[in-house]
Amino acid sequence: MPTLMLPRIKQNLKKPKVMILLAILFALSLWFALCLPRPLFSSPTSFVIDDDSGQLLGASIATDGQWRFPYNTEAPQKFAKCIIAFEDKRFEHHPGFDPLAFGRAIRQNIKAKRITSGGSTLTMQVIRLATLHKRTVWTKLGEIFMALRLEMSYSKKEIMALYASNAPFGSNVIGLDAAAWRYFGRAPDKLSWGEMAALAVLPNSPSLVHPGKNRLILLKKRNLLLDKLYKQGTIDSTTAALAKFEPVPDKPVPLPQTAPHLLQRFKADFKGNRQSLTRITTTIKSNLQQQVTDILEKHHQVLKANDINNIAAIVLDVETGATLAYAGNIAHREDPEMESDVDVVNAPRSPGSTLKPLLYASMLHDGLILPNSLIADVPTQIAGYHPENFDLGYDGAVPASNALSRSLNIPAVKMLQQYKYERFYDMLKKTGITTLKQPADHYGLSLILGGGENTLWELTGAYADMARVLNHYNSNGGKYNPDDYHAPVYALSPPQKPSLEKNGLLDAGSIYYTLQAMEEVMRPGEEMLWQQFSSTQRIAWKTGTSFGFRDGWAIGITPKYVVGVWVGNTDGEGRPGLTGIYTAAPVLFDIFRLLPAARDWFNVPTGEMVKINVCKESGYRAGPNCEHAVEQLVPRSGLKAPVCMWHKLVHLSADQKFQVTGNCTSPDNIINKSWFVLPPSMEYYYKTKNYQYHTLPPFAPGCEQAEASPMELIYPKDGAKVYVPLEADGKRGRFICNAAHRQSGIKIYWHLDDKYVGESSAYHQMALNPSPGRHKLTLVDANGNTMQINFEVLDKNK
């Protein structure tokens, strides 16, 4: 029988009416399957940031002018119970459409001869909110079918969350999250039954919340809902009675603005596609954030008397690089001159001396120096570049660690000249510095003194990188994780399994000695100022001051935390006294007092250390002529460090008062002795500050001088280009030439372009006033030793 019926069925299917009916059914089925919008809601949302415990730090209004927080996956139980009792009591049981409610609504509308009730379920209201169609009979039918479809794709819990996130709550407030903060200044899960009931009745009549309007109607609706909740057994009589005494919302309240500059950064990162959602849980700790903000305000009250208007600070967790506090500026929006909306944490500024620790660590890592190797500190001019120390003085030579702790500029330039600025430029790029937009040649040697631009965000992050590498060295079994070098973060991502390597960008030994040098507290010209910054913590710290006193910096490191502080004016105006030590360092130590004191210091990375003999006087590897060699623990790369070049064997008379040679003295009367001898220019300054330094005895009368020239021209150097300044009266001034001679009190005769200009004895200086153009300077000492250099005087009019 079935076999006989198949042809008949096929024949019926070919009839036009049947085909049309099937086509309609197929179209309806297809529409039903695809009727929901994709995505369901596409309206722009507010940018929202929460602290590490989920509490609101700040939010900005959406681009369409609405306060609409991003979708929250779960609605609070209080709200669910309130809105179900008020809007849709069979919500948990119907399939998206409630025939009983719909029939009741029709009867009420017929009886009233106007629309008084829509009979819409919460599911249907979600559809209406998503489609925003004009309400007609046909759109109502469409809502019913789409609601049925929505129930097939979403759980009741998800549908409730969609409603709570997109329902209107009056004025320009959309969604429960935004409403709770705008009307009560708290998160939804912190609202009372009275507050939640007041919000639950608003989507039905959003205009009730307008300030000064319909207050009694809103109150009445809220209380009726509370009565209904009591009758249902959701709340007890005491709770209902107390809830009725609570006031209904009067007008919107301002949202928290605890970290406004971090909110700016988050919005910028979203536009740059570095963030995918408009709401994130940050790593900020609210209490610390507020305390840091208070500290900045306290110091701002003092600094603004000197027209220093802006301060920024950041606190990082070393282990993760997480941002614990982000204060991009002071908060004085009422005064436009303060420009407090500018986020200075992310603003490129001249870093002053804050890159010096990275150079010191790099030179240790490459074995170019040892921790205390002497570095020249003499008047210097390199291709027209003339750096000066902060105190305008010279030490002749200074241990590299001391040069770092005192932040001396000339030794830093000398070190960069040896390391090569191109190499250091590449090194900075590898550590994550992105603000050096020009080629390395654009910055040259000035790079180490703030000739480039950096941000507090990246600089503080680079310091945190060093601490992180050192912390992880022992735990990684003496290996390095390249991922330890990364920018700070303000939202944590799942940790990745480390990919360990044998060598690191900077070895742990070099970093350890860098932090040891930074723990020294003396700074240029302020040797006793450290007493003001006594701290219960051991802190490695560095200050910086940009040219023209425009930026003051201070960055401090402990094994747990890194704190970075910037002080200055956002418009770049320099101010007298605007130095890192005076303005930023006090803020730094106030912030560190907020943080838990670290019990331990950085562990010594013994696996990266070796013991070698080091020359006590020069700080380099001891050579055969170093009599005072000491065994020291140094970075392993120190095995490549140069051997001391300043100890040499000299031949002395029997009484050791003169140098002699075999040409004038019998070998039996010659005493051979090791002597620490610096070049004349270094010796000239070094001996005045190091009483233990002994200059070489002069040659005995009649003995041939076998050494190189005993004198050296300190300034200008051969090939130098100089300006001759104008005096206050407009007349052409003079520039001072400096020379050094090993023999104390000897006369030097000065000649400019082969013309005698004068002589010097105790202090070898000569004031000259050459015309623009090329010149030759010749020096002859009383013993006939001669030296000659060429220099050029530049014409300022060209």
Coordinates of C-alpha atoms in Angstrom, one line a residue, residues 191-401:
L191 CA 21.8 47.9 46.6
S192 CA 19.1 47.3 49.3
W193 CA 15.7 45.9 48.6
G194 CA 14.2 49.4 48.6
E195 CA 16.7 50.7 46.1
M196 CA 16.5 47.7 43.8
A197 CA 12.6 47.9 43.8
A198 CA 12.8 51.5 42.8
L199 CA 15.0 50.6 39.9
A200 CA 12.8 47.6 38.9
V201 CA 9.8 49.9 38.3
L202 CA 11.7 52.4 36.2
P203 CA 11.9 50.5 32.8
N204 CA 8.1 50.4 32.7
S205 CA 8.0 54.2 33.2
P206 CA 11.5 55.7 32.8
S207 CA 10.2 59.3 33.0
L208 CA 9.4 58.8 36.7
V209 CA 13.0 59.4 37.6
H210 CA 13.3 62.9 36.2
P211 CA 14.3 65.2 39.0
G212 CA 11.4 67.0 40.7
K213 CA 8.7 65.1 38.7
N214 CA 6.4 62.3 39.7
R215 CA 8.2 61.6 42.9
L216 CA 5.0 60.4 44.6
I217 CA 4.1 58.1 41.7
L218 CA 7.5 56.5 41.7
L219 CA 7.3 56.1 45.5
K220 CA 3.9 54.5 45.2
K221 CA 4.9 52.0 42.5
R222 CA 8.1 51.1 44.5
N223 CA 6.0 50.4 47.7
L224 CA 3.4 48.4 45.8
L225 CA 6.3 46.2 44.5
L226 CA 7.7 45.8 48.0
D227 CA 4.2 44.7 49.2
K228 CA 4.1 42.2 46.4
L229 CA 7.5 40.8 47.3
Y230 CA 6.4 40.5 50.9
K231 CA 3.2 38.6 49.9
Q232 CA 5.3 36.2 47.8
G233 CA 7.5 35.5 50.7
T234 CA 10.5 37.0 49.0
I235 CA 11.2 39.4 51.9
D236 CA 9.8 39.6 55.4
S237 CA 7.6 42.3 56.9
T238 CA 10.5 44.1 58.6
T239 CA 12.5 44.3 55.5
A240 CA 9.5 45.6 53.5
A241 CA 8.7 48.2 56.2
L242 CA 12.2 49.5 56.4
A243 CA 12.6 49.5 52.6
K244 CA 9.6 51.8 52.4
F245 CA 11.4 54.4 54.5
E246 CA 14.2 54.6 52.0
P247 CA 14.1 57.6 49.7
V248 CA 13.7 57.1 45.9
P249 CA 16.4 58.4 43.6
D250 CA 16.3 62.2 43.2
K251 CA 18.8 63.0 40.5
P252 CA 21.9 61.3 38.9
V253 CA 25.1 61.4 41.0
P254 CA 28.6 61.7 39.5
L255 CA 30.3 58.4 38.8
P256 CA 33.7 57.6 40.6
Q257 CA 36.7 59.1 38.9
T258 CA 39.5 57.5 40.9
A259 CA 41.8 56.8 37.9
P260 CA 40.7 59.2 35.1
H261 CA 44.0 59.0 33.3
L262 CA 44.0 55.2 33.2
L263 CA 40.5 55.5 31.7
Q264 CA 41.9 57.7 29.0
R265 CA 44.7 55.2 28.4
F266 CA 42.2 52.3 28.2
K267 CA 40.1 54.2 25.6
A268 CA 43.2 54.9 23.5
D269 CA 44.2 51.3 23.7
F270 CA 40.8 50.2 22.6
K271 CA 40.9 52.4 19.6
G272 CA 44.4 51.1 18.8
N273 CA 42.9 47.5 19.0
R274 CA 45.0 46.6 22.0
Q275 CA 41.8 46.0 24.0
S276 CA 38.7 44.1 22.7
L277 CA 36.1 45.0 25.4
T278 CA 35.0 48.3 26.7
R279 CA 35.0 47.1 30.3
I280 CA 37.9 45.6 32.1
T281 CA 39.0 44.6 35.6
T282 CA 42.3 46.4 36.1
T283 CA 45.2 45.6 38.5
I284 CA 44.7 48.9 40.3
K285 CA 44.3 48.8 44.1
S286 CA 41.7 51.4 45.0
N287 CA 43.0 52.3 48.4
L288 CA 46.6 52.7 47.2
Q289 CA 45.4 54.7 44.2
Q290 CA 43.6 57.1 46.5
Q291 CA 46.5 57.4 48.8
V292 CA 48.9 58.1 45.9
T293 CA 46.5 60.7 44.6
D294 CA 46.4 62.4 48.1
I295 CA 50.3 62.4 48.2
L296 CA 50.4 64.1 44.8
E297 CA 47.9 66.7 45.9
K298 CA 49.9 67.4 49.2
H299 CA 53.1 68.0 47.2
H300 CA 51.3 70.0 44.6
Q301 CA 50.2 72.5 47.2
V302 CA 53.8 73.2 47.9
L303 CA 55.2 73.1 44.4
K304 CA 52.6 75.3 42.8
A305 CA 54.1 78.2 44.8
N306 CA 57.0 77.9 42.4
D307 CA 54.6 77.6 39.4
I308 CA 55.3 73.9 39.2
N309 CA 51.8 72.6 38.4
N310 CA 51.9 69.0 37.5
I311 CA 52.9 65.7 39.1
A312 CA 52.4 62.1 37.9
A313 CA 53.2 58.8 39.6
I314 CA 52.9 55.1 38.9
V315 CA 53.4 52.0 41.2
L316 CA 54.2 48.6 39.6
D317 CA 54.3 45.1 40.9
V318 CA 57.7 43.7 39.9
E319 CA 56.6 40.1 39.5
T320 CA 53.9 40.7 36.9
G321 CA 54.5 44.3 35.8
A322 CA 50.9 45.0 37.0
T323 CA 50.0 48.6 37.6
L324 CA 48.9 49.0 41.3
A325 CA 48.4 52.8 41.1
Y326 CA 48.2 55.1 38.1
A327 CA 48.0 58.8 38.8
G328 CA 48.6 60.6 35.5
N329 CA 48.3 64.1 36.9
I330 CA 46.9 66.1 39.7
A331 CA 43.1 66.6 39.7
H332 CA 42.2 70.2 39.3
R333 CA 39.7 70.3 36.5
E334 CA 38.2 73.5 37.8
D335 CA 41.5 75.3 36.8
P336 CA 42.2 75.0 33.1
E337 CA 45.8 76.4 33.6
M338 CA 46.7 73.3 35.6
E339 CA 46.0 71.1 32.5
S340 CA 45.2 68.2 34.8
D341 CA 43.5 66.3 32.1
V342 CA 46.9 65.6 30.4
D343 CA 48.1 62.1 31.2
V344 CA 51.8 62.7 31.9
V345 CA 52.5 59.0 32.6
N346 CA 52.1 58.4 28.9
A347 CA 53.6 61.7 27.7
P348 CA 57.1 61.7 26.1
R349 CA 59.4 63.9 28.1
S350 CA 63.2 64.4 28.4
P351 CA 64.3 61.7 30.9
G352 CA 67.4 63.5 32.2
S353 CA 69.8 61.0 33.8
T354 CA 67.3 58.2 34.3
L355 CA 68.9 56.1 31.4
K356 CA 72.3 56.0 33.1
P357 CA 71.6 52.7 35.1
L358 CA 70.8 51.0 31.8
L359 CA 74.1 52.1 30.3
Y360 CA 76.0 51.0 33.4
A361 CA 74.4 47.6 33.3
S362 CA 75.0 47.3 29.6
M363 CA 78.7 48.0 30.0
L364 CA 79.1 45.5 32.8
H365 CA 77.2 43.0 30.8
D366 CA 79.6 43.4 27.8
G367 CA 82.7 43.3 30.0
L368 CA 83.8 46.9 29.1
I369 CA 84.1 47.9 32.8
L370 CA 84.0 46.4 36.2
P371 CA 81.7 47.8 38.9
N372 CA 84.4 50.3 40.2
S373 CA 86.5 50.9 37.1
L374 CA 87.7 54.5 36.9
I375 CA 86.0 56.6 34.3
A376 CA 87.5 59.9 33.2
D377 CA 85.8 63.1 34.6
V378 CA 87.5 66.0 33.0
P379 CA 86.4 68.9 30.8
T380 CA 85.2 67.3 27.6
Q381 CA 84.3 68.3 24.1
I382 CA 83.3 65.7 21.5
A383 CA 82.5 66.9 18.0
G384 CA 81.2 70.2 19.4
Y385 CA 79.3 68.6 22.3
H386 CA 80.4 69.9 25.6
P387 CA 78.7 68.1 28.6
E388 CA 79.0 69.4 32.1
N389 CA 78.4 67.9 35.5
F390 CA 75.5 69.2 37.6
D391 CA 77.9 70.9 40.0
L392 CA 80.1 72.1 37.2
G393 CA 83.1 70.4 39.0
Y394 CA 85.5 67.6 37.9
D395 CA 87.0 64.7 39.8
G396 CA 89.6 63.8 37.1
A397 CA 88.6 60.1 37.5
V398 CA 85.7 58.4 39.4
P399 CA 84.7 54.8 40.0
A400 CA 81.9 53.9 37.6
S401 CA 79.5 52.9 40.5

